[in-house]
PDB file of C-alpha atoms in Angstrom:
ATOM      1  CA  UNK A   1     118.818  88.483  50.795  1.00 80.00           C
ATOM      2  CA  UNK A   2     118.027  92.126  50.409  1.00 88.00           C
ATOM      3  CA  UNK A   3     119.645  94.937  52.309  1.00 93.00           C
ATOM      4  CA  UNK A   4     119.492  98.727  52.281  1.00 95.00           C
ATOM      5  CA  UNK A   5     122.225 100.837  53.806  1.00 96.00           C
ATOM      6  CA  UNK A   6     121.887 104.492  54.669  1.00 97.00           C
ATOM      7  CA  UNK A   7     125.300 105.314  56.032  1.00 96.00           C
ATOM      8  CA  UNK A   8     124.390 108.825  57.155  1.00 97.00           C
ATOM      9  CA  UNK A   9     122.605 108.621  60.484  1.00 95.00           C
ATOM     10  CA  UNK A  10     122.135 112.355  60.920  1.00 97.00           C
ATOM     11  CA  UNK A  11     122.760 115.387  58.740  1.00 97.00           C
ATOM     12  CA  UNK A  12     122.450 119.002  59.742  1.00 97.00           C
ATOM     13  CA  UNK A  13     122.424 121.835  57.210  1.00 97.00           C
ATOM     14  CA  UNK A  14     121.545 125.486  57.084  1.00 97.00           C
ATOM     15  CA  UNK A  15     118.529 126.581  55.107  1.00 97.00           C
ATOM     16  CA  UNK A  16     119.126 127.006  51.341  1.00 97.00           C
ATOM     17  CA  UNK A  17     121.992 124.547  51.312  1.00 97.00           C
ATOM     18  CA  UNK A  18     121.777 121.545  48.991  1.00 97.00           C
ATOM     19  CA  UNK A  19     121.932 118.159  50.677  1.00 98.00           C
ATOM     20  CA  UNK A  20     122.302 114.611  49.350  1.00 98.00           C
ATOM     21  CA  UNK A  21     121.095 111.551  51.229  1.00 98.00           C
ATOM     22  CA  UNK A  22     122.875 108.358  50.286  1.00 98.00           C
ATOM     23  CA  UNK A  23     121.297 104.955  49.777  1.00 98.00           C
ATOM     24  CA  UNK A  24     123.086 101.749  48.792  1.00 98.00           C
ATOM     25  CA  UNK A  25     121.203  98.520  48.284  1.00 97.00           C
ATOM     26  CA  UNK A  26     121.922  94.828  47.862  1.00 95.00           C
ATOM     27  CA  UNK A  27     119.738  92.360  46.036  1.00 93.00           C
ATOM     28  CA  UNK A  28     120.097  89.332  43.794  1.00 90.00           C
ATOM     29  CA  UNK A  29     116.814  90.020  42.046  1.00 87.00           C
ATOM     30  CA  UNK A  30     116.972  91.368  38.513  1.00 87.00           C
ATOM     31  CA  UNK A  31     113.646  93.098  38.945  1.00 86.00           C
ATOM     32  CA  UNK A  32     113.064  95.227  41.998  1.00 89.00           C
ATOM     33  CA  UNK A  33     111.725  98.576  43.112  1.00 88.00           C
ATOM     34  CA  UNK A  34     113.396 101.319  45.101  1.00 91.00           C
ATOM     35  CA  UNK A  35     111.601 103.885  47.215  1.00 92.00           C
ATOM     36  CA  UNK A  36     112.129 106.962  49.314  1.00 95.00           C
ATOM     37  CA  UNK A  37     109.831 107.827  52.192  1.00 94.00           C
ATOM     38  CA  UNK A  38     109.780 110.887  54.436  1.00 96.00           C
ATOM     39  CA  UNK A  39     108.831 110.652  58.101  1.00 94.00           C
ATOM     40  CA  UNK A  40     108.189 114.101  59.590  1.00 92.00           C
ATOM     41  CA  UNK A  41     107.928 114.580  63.361  1.00 88.00           C
ATOM     42  CA  UNK A  42     104.221 113.716  63.167  1.00 85.00           C
ATOM     43  CA  UNK A  43     105.307 110.131  62.494  1.00 85.00           C
ATOM     44  CA  UNK A  44     103.402 109.188  59.351  1.00 86.00           C
ATOM     45  CA  UNK A  45     105.524 107.874  56.488  1.00 91.00           C
ATOM     46  CA  UNK A  46     105.013 109.874  53.315  1.00 92.00           C
ATOM     47  CA  UNK A  47     105.772 108.320  49.942  1.00 90.00           C
ATOM     48  CA  UNK A  48     108.163 110.363  47.803  1.00 93.00           C
ATOM     49  CA  UNK A  49     109.186 108.218  44.854  1.00 90.00           C
ATOM     50  CA  UNK A  50     109.235 104.712  43.391  1.00 87.00           C
ATOM     51  CA  UNK A  51     111.725 103.601  40.777  1.00 88.00           C
ATOM     52  CA  UNK A  52     111.928 100.193  39.097  1.00 86.00           C
ATOM     53  CA  UNK A  53     115.184  98.487  38.306  1.00 88.00           C
ATOM     54  CA  UNK A  54     114.820  98.913  34.557  1.00 87.00           C
ATOM     55  CA  UNK A  55     114.481 102.662  34.667  1.00 84.00           C
ATOM     56  CA  UNK A  56     117.766 104.400  35.391  1.00 83.00           C
ATOM     57  CA  UNK A  57     116.617 107.805  34.337  1.00 83.00           C
ATOM     58  CA  UNK A  58     117.144 110.411  36.985  1.00 85.00           C
ATOM     59  CA  UNK A  59     114.047 112.099  38.273  1.00 86.00           C
ATOM     60  CA  UNK A  60     113.417 115.648  39.354  1.00 87.00           C
ATOM     61  CA  UNK A  61     110.377 116.857  41.235  1.00 88.00           C
ATOM     62  CA  UNK A  62     110.600 120.467  42.272  1.00 93.00           C
ATOM     63  CA  UNK A  63     113.486 120.781  44.723  1.00 95.00           C
ATOM     64  CA  UNK A  64     113.853 116.994  44.946  1.00 95.00           C
ATOM     65  CA  UNK A  65     115.929 114.864  42.625  1.00 94.00           C
ATOM     66  CA  UNK A  66     116.978 111.234  42.612  1.00 94.00           C
ATOM     67  CA  UNK A  67     120.017 109.620  41.069  1.00 95.00           C
ATOM     68  CA  UNK A  68     119.723 105.869  40.395  1.00 94.00           C
ATOM     69  CA  UNK A  69     122.913 104.058  39.392  1.00 94.00           C
ATOM     70  CA  UNK A  70     122.727 100.284  39.030  1.00 93.00           C
ATOM     71  CA  UNK A  71     126.481 100.067  38.501  1.00 93.00           C
ATOM     72  CA  UNK A  72     127.053 101.197  42.082  1.00 95.00           C
ATOM     73  CA  UNK A  73     123.724  99.917  43.495  1.00 95.00           C
ATOM     74  CA  UNK A  74     122.892 103.390  44.696  1.00 96.00           C
ATOM     75  CA  UNK A  75     119.745 105.464  44.752  1.00 96.00           C
ATOM     76  CA  UNK A  76     120.661 108.849  46.169  1.00 97.00           C
ATOM     77  CA  UNK A  77     118.286 111.671  47.002  1.00 97.00           C
ATOM     78  CA  UNK A  78     119.145 115.354  46.717  1.00 97.00           C
ATOM     79  CA  UNK A  79     117.224 118.262  48.143  1.00 97.00           C
ATOM     80  CA  UNK A  80     118.107 121.559  46.518  1.00 97.00           C
ATOM     81  CA  UNK A  81     117.803 124.814  48.460  1.00 97.00           C
ATOM     82  CA  UNK A  82     116.695 123.017  51.620  1.00 97.00           C
ATOM     83  CA  UNK A  83     113.981 124.459  53.829  1.00 97.00           C
ATOM     84  CA  UNK A  84     113.157 124.030  57.502  1.00 96.00           C
ATOM     85  CA  UNK A  85     110.062 122.014  56.511  1.00 95.00           C
ATOM     86  CA  UNK A  86     112.363 119.414  54.963  1.00 97.00           C
ATOM     87  CA  UNK A  87     113.475 118.424  58.454  1.00 97.00           C
ATOM     88  CA  UNK A  88     112.470 114.789  58.865  1.00 97.00           C
ATOM     89  CA  UNK A  89     113.788 111.253  58.841  1.00 96.00           C
ATOM     90  CA  UNK A  90     114.182 109.945  55.312  1.00 97.00           C
ATOM     91  CA  UNK A  91     114.024 106.247  54.555  1.00 96.00           C
ATOM     92  CA  UNK A  92     115.236 104.440  51.480  1.00 96.00           C
ATOM     93  CA  UNK A  93     113.562 101.092  50.816  1.00 93.00           C
ATOM     94  CA  UNK A  94     113.747  98.130  48.460  1.00 92.00           C
ATOM     95  CA  UNK A  95     110.938  95.867  47.342  1.00 87.00           C
ATOM     96  CA  UNK A  96     111.868  92.450  46.029  1.00 76.00           C
ATOM     97  CA  UNK A  97     109.850  91.308  43.061  1.00 67.00           C
ATOM     98  CA  UNK A  98     108.093  87.999  43.376  1.00 50.00           C
ATOM     99  CA  UNK A  99     107.015  86.363  46.562  1.00 46.00           C
ATOM    100  CA  UNK A 100     105.934  88.909  49.102  1.00 52.00           C
ATOM    101  CA  UNK A 101     105.940  92.563  48.254  1.00 70.00           C
ATOM    102  CA  UNK A 102     107.319  93.720  51.544  1.00 83.00           C
ATOM    103  CA  UNK A 103     109.579  96.729  51.819  1.00 88.00           C
ATOM    104  CA  UNK A 104     113.084  96.342  53.179  1.00 91.00           C
ATOM    105  CA  UNK A 105     114.020  99.640  54.771  1.00 93.00           C
ATOM    106  CA  UNK A 106     117.301 101.286  55.531  1.00 95.00           C
ATOM    107  CA  UNK A 107     117.716 102.641  59.053  1.00 94.00           C
ATOM    108  CA  UNK A 108     116.949 106.177  57.919  1.00 95.00           C
ATOM    109  CA  UNK A 109     118.768 109.494  57.817  1.00 96.00           C
ATOM    110  CA  UNK A 110     117.629 112.239  60.137  1.00 96.00           C
ATOM    111  CA  UNK A 111     117.854 115.568  58.352  1.00 98.00           C
ATOM    112  CA  UNK A 112     117.748 118.795  60.318  1.00 97.00           C
ATOM    113  CA  UNK A 113     117.524 122.035  58.393  1.00 97.00           C
ATOM    114  CA  UNK A 114     118.347 125.027  60.545  1.00 96.00           C
ATOM    115  CA  UNK A 115     117.099 128.516  59.762  1.00 95.00           C
TER     116      UNK A 115
ATOM    117  CA  UNK B   1      88.341 106.104  54.251  1.00 53.00           C
ATOM    118  CA  UNK B   2      90.704 108.622  52.795  1.00 78.00           C
ATOM    119  CA  UNK B   3      93.810 107.113  54.361  1.00 92.00           C
ATOM    120  CA  UNK B   4      95.038 104.181  56.406  1.00 95.00           C
ATOM    121  CA  UNK B   5      93.589 104.425  59.887  1.00 96.00           C
ATOM    122  CA  UNK B   6      95.101 102.783  62.949  1.00 97.00           C
ATOM    123  CA  UNK B   7      93.735 102.504  66.441  1.00 97.00           C
ATOM    124  CA  UNK B   8      94.520 103.158  69.158  1.00 97.00           C
ATOM    125  CA  UNK B   9      97.124 105.814  68.469  1.00 95.00           C
ATOM    126  CA  UNK B  10      98.709 105.152  71.842  1.00 97.00           C
ATOM    127  CA  UNK B  11      98.525 102.122  74.102  1.00 97.00           C
ATOM    128  CA  UNK B  12     100.132 101.591  77.471  1.00 98.00           C
ATOM    129  CA  UNK B  13      99.874  98.081  78.826  1.00 97.00           C
ATOM    130  CA  UNK B  14     101.295  96.076  81.673  1.00 97.00           C
ATOM    131  CA  UNK B  15     103.819  93.375  80.997  1.00 97.00           C
ATOM    132  CA  UNK B  16     102.105  90.054  80.480  1.00 97.00           C
ATOM    133  CA  UNK B  17      98.832  91.464  79.152  1.00 98.00           C
ATOM    134  CA  UNK B  18      97.520  90.868  75.637  1.00 98.00           C
ATOM    135  CA  UNK B  19      96.972  93.753  73.233  1.00 98.00           C
ATOM    136  CA  UNK B  20      95.152  94.165  69.940  1.00 98.00           C
ATOM    137  CA  UNK B  21      96.082  96.769  67.377  1.00 98.00           C
ATOM    138  CA  UNK B  22      93.716  97.605  64.563  1.00 98.00           C
ATOM    139  CA  UNK B  23      94.299  98.737  61.008  1.00 98.00           C
ATOM    140  CA  UNK B  24      91.710 100.024  58.514  1.00 97.00           C
ATOM    141  CA  UNK B  25      93.303 100.114  55.065  1.00 95.00           C
ATOM    142  CA  UNK B  26      92.353 102.359  52.201  1.00 94.00           C
ATOM    143  CA  UNK B  27      89.174 101.113  50.555  1.00 92.00           C
ATOM    144  CA  UNK B  28      89.943  98.851  47.614  1.00 90.00           C
ATOM    145  CA  UNK B  29      93.515  98.093  48.667  1.00 91.00           C
ATOM    146  CA  UNK B  30      94.007  94.346  48.607  1.00 91.00           C
ATOM    147  CA  UNK B  31      97.495  94.315  50.118  1.00 91.00           C
ATOM    148  CA  UNK B  32      98.111  95.140  53.760  1.00 93.00           C
ATOM    149  CA  UNK B  33     101.367  95.205  55.699  1.00 94.00           C
ATOM    150  CA  UNK B  34     102.413  95.493  59.317  1.00 96.00           C
ATOM    151  CA  UNK B  35     105.763  96.974  60.268  1.00 96.00           C
ATOM    152  CA  UNK B  36     107.385  97.714  63.601  1.00 96.00           C
ATOM    153  CA  UNK B  37     109.539 100.753  64.274  1.00 95.00           C
ATOM    154  CA  UNK B  38     111.734 100.510  67.328  1.00 91.00           C
ATOM    155  CA  UNK B  39     114.278 103.049  68.504  1.00 81.00           C
ATOM    156  CA  UNK B  40     117.568 102.206  66.887  1.00 69.00           C
ATOM    157  CA  UNK B  41     116.101  99.311  64.882  1.00 73.00           C
ATOM    158  CA  UNK B  42     114.558 101.120  61.992  1.00 81.00           C
ATOM    159  CA  UNK B  43     111.483  99.719  60.298  1.00 91.00           C
ATOM    160  CA  UNK B  44     111.019  95.963  60.458  1.00 93.00           C
ATOM    161  CA  UNK B  45     108.579  94.028  58.312  1.00 93.00           C
ATOM    162  CA  UNK B  46     106.207  91.823  60.293  1.00 96.00           C
ATOM    163  CA  UNK B  47     103.552  90.364  57.992  1.00 95.00           C
ATOM    164  CA  UNK B  48     101.950  90.869  54.594  1.00 91.00           C
ATOM    165  CA  UNK B  49      98.362  90.113  53.602  1.00 93.00           C
ATOM    166  CA  UNK B  50      97.002  89.708  50.115  1.00 90.00           C
ATOM    167  CA  UNK B  51      93.273  89.637  50.608  1.00 92.00           C
ATOM    168  CA  UNK B  52      92.631  87.600  53.748  1.00 93.00           C
ATOM    169  CA  UNK B  53      95.622  85.322  53.392  1.00 92.00           C
ATOM    170  CA  UNK B  54      99.141  85.980  54.618  1.00 92.00           C
ATOM    171  CA  UNK B  55     101.687  84.726  52.101  1.00 86.00           C
ATOM    172  CA  UNK B  56     104.536  86.169  54.123  1.00 87.00           C
ATOM    173  CA  UNK B  57     104.595  86.208  57.892  1.00 91.00           C
ATOM    174  CA  UNK B  58     108.329  85.791  58.123  1.00 90.00           C
ATOM    175  CA  UNK B  59     108.832  88.941  60.156  1.00 93.00           C
ATOM    176  CA  UNK B  60     106.696  87.997  63.150  1.00 95.00           C
ATOM    177  CA  UNK B  61     109.267  87.883  65.966  1.00 93.00           C
ATOM    178  CA  UNK B  62     107.705  85.087  68.026  1.00 93.00           C
ATOM    179  CA  UNK B  63     104.607  82.981  68.420  1.00 94.00           C
ATOM    180  CA  UNK B  64     103.248  85.633  70.784  1.00 97.00           C
ATOM    181  CA  UNK B  65     102.546  87.701  67.672  1.00 97.00           C
ATOM    182  CA  UNK B  66      99.652  86.933  65.359  1.00 97.00           C
ATOM    183  CA  UNK B  67      97.578  88.827  62.845  1.00 97.00           C
ATOM    184  CA  UNK B  68      94.413  88.305  60.922  1.00 97.00           C
ATOM    185  CA  UNK B  69      92.496  90.089  58.251  1.00 96.00           C
ATOM    186  CA  UNK B  70      88.811  89.707  57.608  1.00 91.00           C
ATOM    187  CA  UNK B  71      86.663  90.640  54.638  1.00 90.00           C
ATOM    188  CA  UNK B  72      89.762  91.728  52.776  1.00 86.00           C
ATOM    189  CA  UNK B  73      89.697  94.872  54.835  1.00 93.00           C
ATOM    190  CA  UNK B  74      90.355  95.405  58.550  1.00 96.00           C
ATOM    191  CA  UNK B  75      93.367  93.742  60.111  1.00 98.00           C
ATOM    192  CA  UNK B  76      94.171  93.086  63.738  1.00 98.00           C
ATOM    193  CA  UNK B  77      97.655  92.497  65.113  1.00 98.00           C
ATOM    194  CA  UNK B  78      97.594  90.683  68.437  1.00 98.00           C
ATOM    195  CA  UNK B  79     100.481  90.475  70.858  1.00 98.00           C
ATOM    196  CA  UNK B  80     100.045  88.006  73.695  1.00 98.00           C
ATOM    197  CA  UNK B  81     101.835  88.158  77.030  1.00 97.00           C
ATOM    198  CA  UNK B  82     103.500  91.437  76.134  1.00 98.00           C
ATOM    199  CA  UNK B  83     107.123  92.041  77.047  1.00 97.00           C
ATOM    200  CA  UNK B  84     108.978  95.294  77.452  1.00 95.00           C
ATOM    201  CA  UNK B  85     110.903  94.678  74.242  1.00 94.00           C
ATOM    202  CA  UNK B  86     107.576  94.795  72.382  1.00 96.00           C
ATOM    203  CA  UNK B  87     107.443  98.543  73.021  1.00 96.00           C
ATOM    204  CA  UNK B  88     107.561 100.221  69.618  1.00 97.00           C
ATOM    205  CA  UNK B  89     105.469 102.015  67.048  1.00 96.00           C
ATOM    206  CA  UNK B  90     103.463  99.564  64.983  1.00 97.00           C
ATOM    207  CA  UNK B  91     102.784 100.819  61.483  1.00 96.00           C
ATOM    208  CA  UNK B  92     100.232  99.512  59.041  1.00 96.00           C
ATOM    209  CA  UNK B  93     100.339 100.144  55.307  1.00 93.00           C
ATOM    210  CA  UNK B  94      98.147  99.220  52.368  1.00 91.00           C
ATOM    211  CA  UNK B  95      98.558  99.184  48.619  1.00 88.00           C
ATOM    212  CA  UNK B  96      96.576  98.243  45.552  1.00 85.00           C
ATOM    213  CA  UNK B  97      98.259  94.865  45.521  1.00 76.00           C
ATOM    214  CA  UNK B  98     100.524  92.675  43.489  1.00 66.00           C
ATOM    215  CA  UNK B  99     102.580  94.248  40.762  1.00 62.00           C
ATOM    216  CA  UNK B 100     103.819  96.605  43.373  1.00 58.00           C
ATOM    217  CA  UNK B 101     102.444 100.062  43.703  1.00 68.00           C
ATOM    218  CA  UNK B 102     103.205 102.564  46.416  1.00 80.00           C
ATOM    219  CA  UNK B 103     102.249 101.662  49.954  1.00 86.00           C
ATOM    220  CA  UNK B 104     100.367 104.204  52.047  1.00 90.00           C
ATOM    221  CA  UNK B 105     101.105 104.207  55.755  1.00 92.00           C
ATOM    222  CA  UNK B 106      98.945 104.917  58.745  1.00 94.00           C
ATOM    223  CA  UNK B 107     100.028 107.122  61.602  1.00 93.00           C
ATOM    224  CA  UNK B 108     100.955 104.132  63.712  1.00 95.00           C
ATOM    225  CA  UNK B 109     100.137 102.816  67.182  1.00 97.00           C
ATOM    226  CA  UNK B 110     102.694 103.612  69.855  1.00 96.00           C
ATOM    227  CA  UNK B 111     102.793 100.654  72.231  1.00 97.00           C
ATOM    228  CA  UNK B 112     104.449 101.032  75.612  1.00 97.00           C
ATOM    229  CA  UNK B 113     104.794  97.983  77.832  1.00 97.00           C
ATOM    230  CA  UNK B 114     105.441  98.862  81.484  1.00 96.00           C
TER     231      UNK B 114
END
């Protein structure tokens, strides 16, 4: 069975602070994909990143960076110099390879960035 | 269309009535997914279509829930004899298909059963 845990339910920071959102996953598959999605107040889920299980290189995209560590089954997301527009619910998700390609989501972390 | 389109955006229905929710995926996307987002429950997978067939419908919560997809495009999620616990946001997503690529989500249908 697959499971994604986002232990942080809510985080509140002040603008320009760095913030890290934690994601821990469980799977018995050797091949899988990990994702982060952003859900702003408008409600639509916005894709941020996909990472496959064979690629442990960290990724940086502007103020966003992701740290994938198979040894600890974690795929953490860091926002540097946070902005008010980063306020949203962030979901980490896992896609098992083979069979259906459904996403297994964590329960999300609500990030509030205060001015 | 440019994105995944869902209709209606909001639906209020009386307990016991049937409802149909519609999803128009991105043109050319062969995979289509339905998810449900309830308060405190996160996002739950309901059903996955590849083309017109549904290889995984393991997330449908009861036999009151059904879905179909025609022409490899539009999908309809039907809930019969709605109950108050069916109240949620129903999200549809599509992707290019097997060999997993990113899934694009619609804005959702907010269903309220009164």
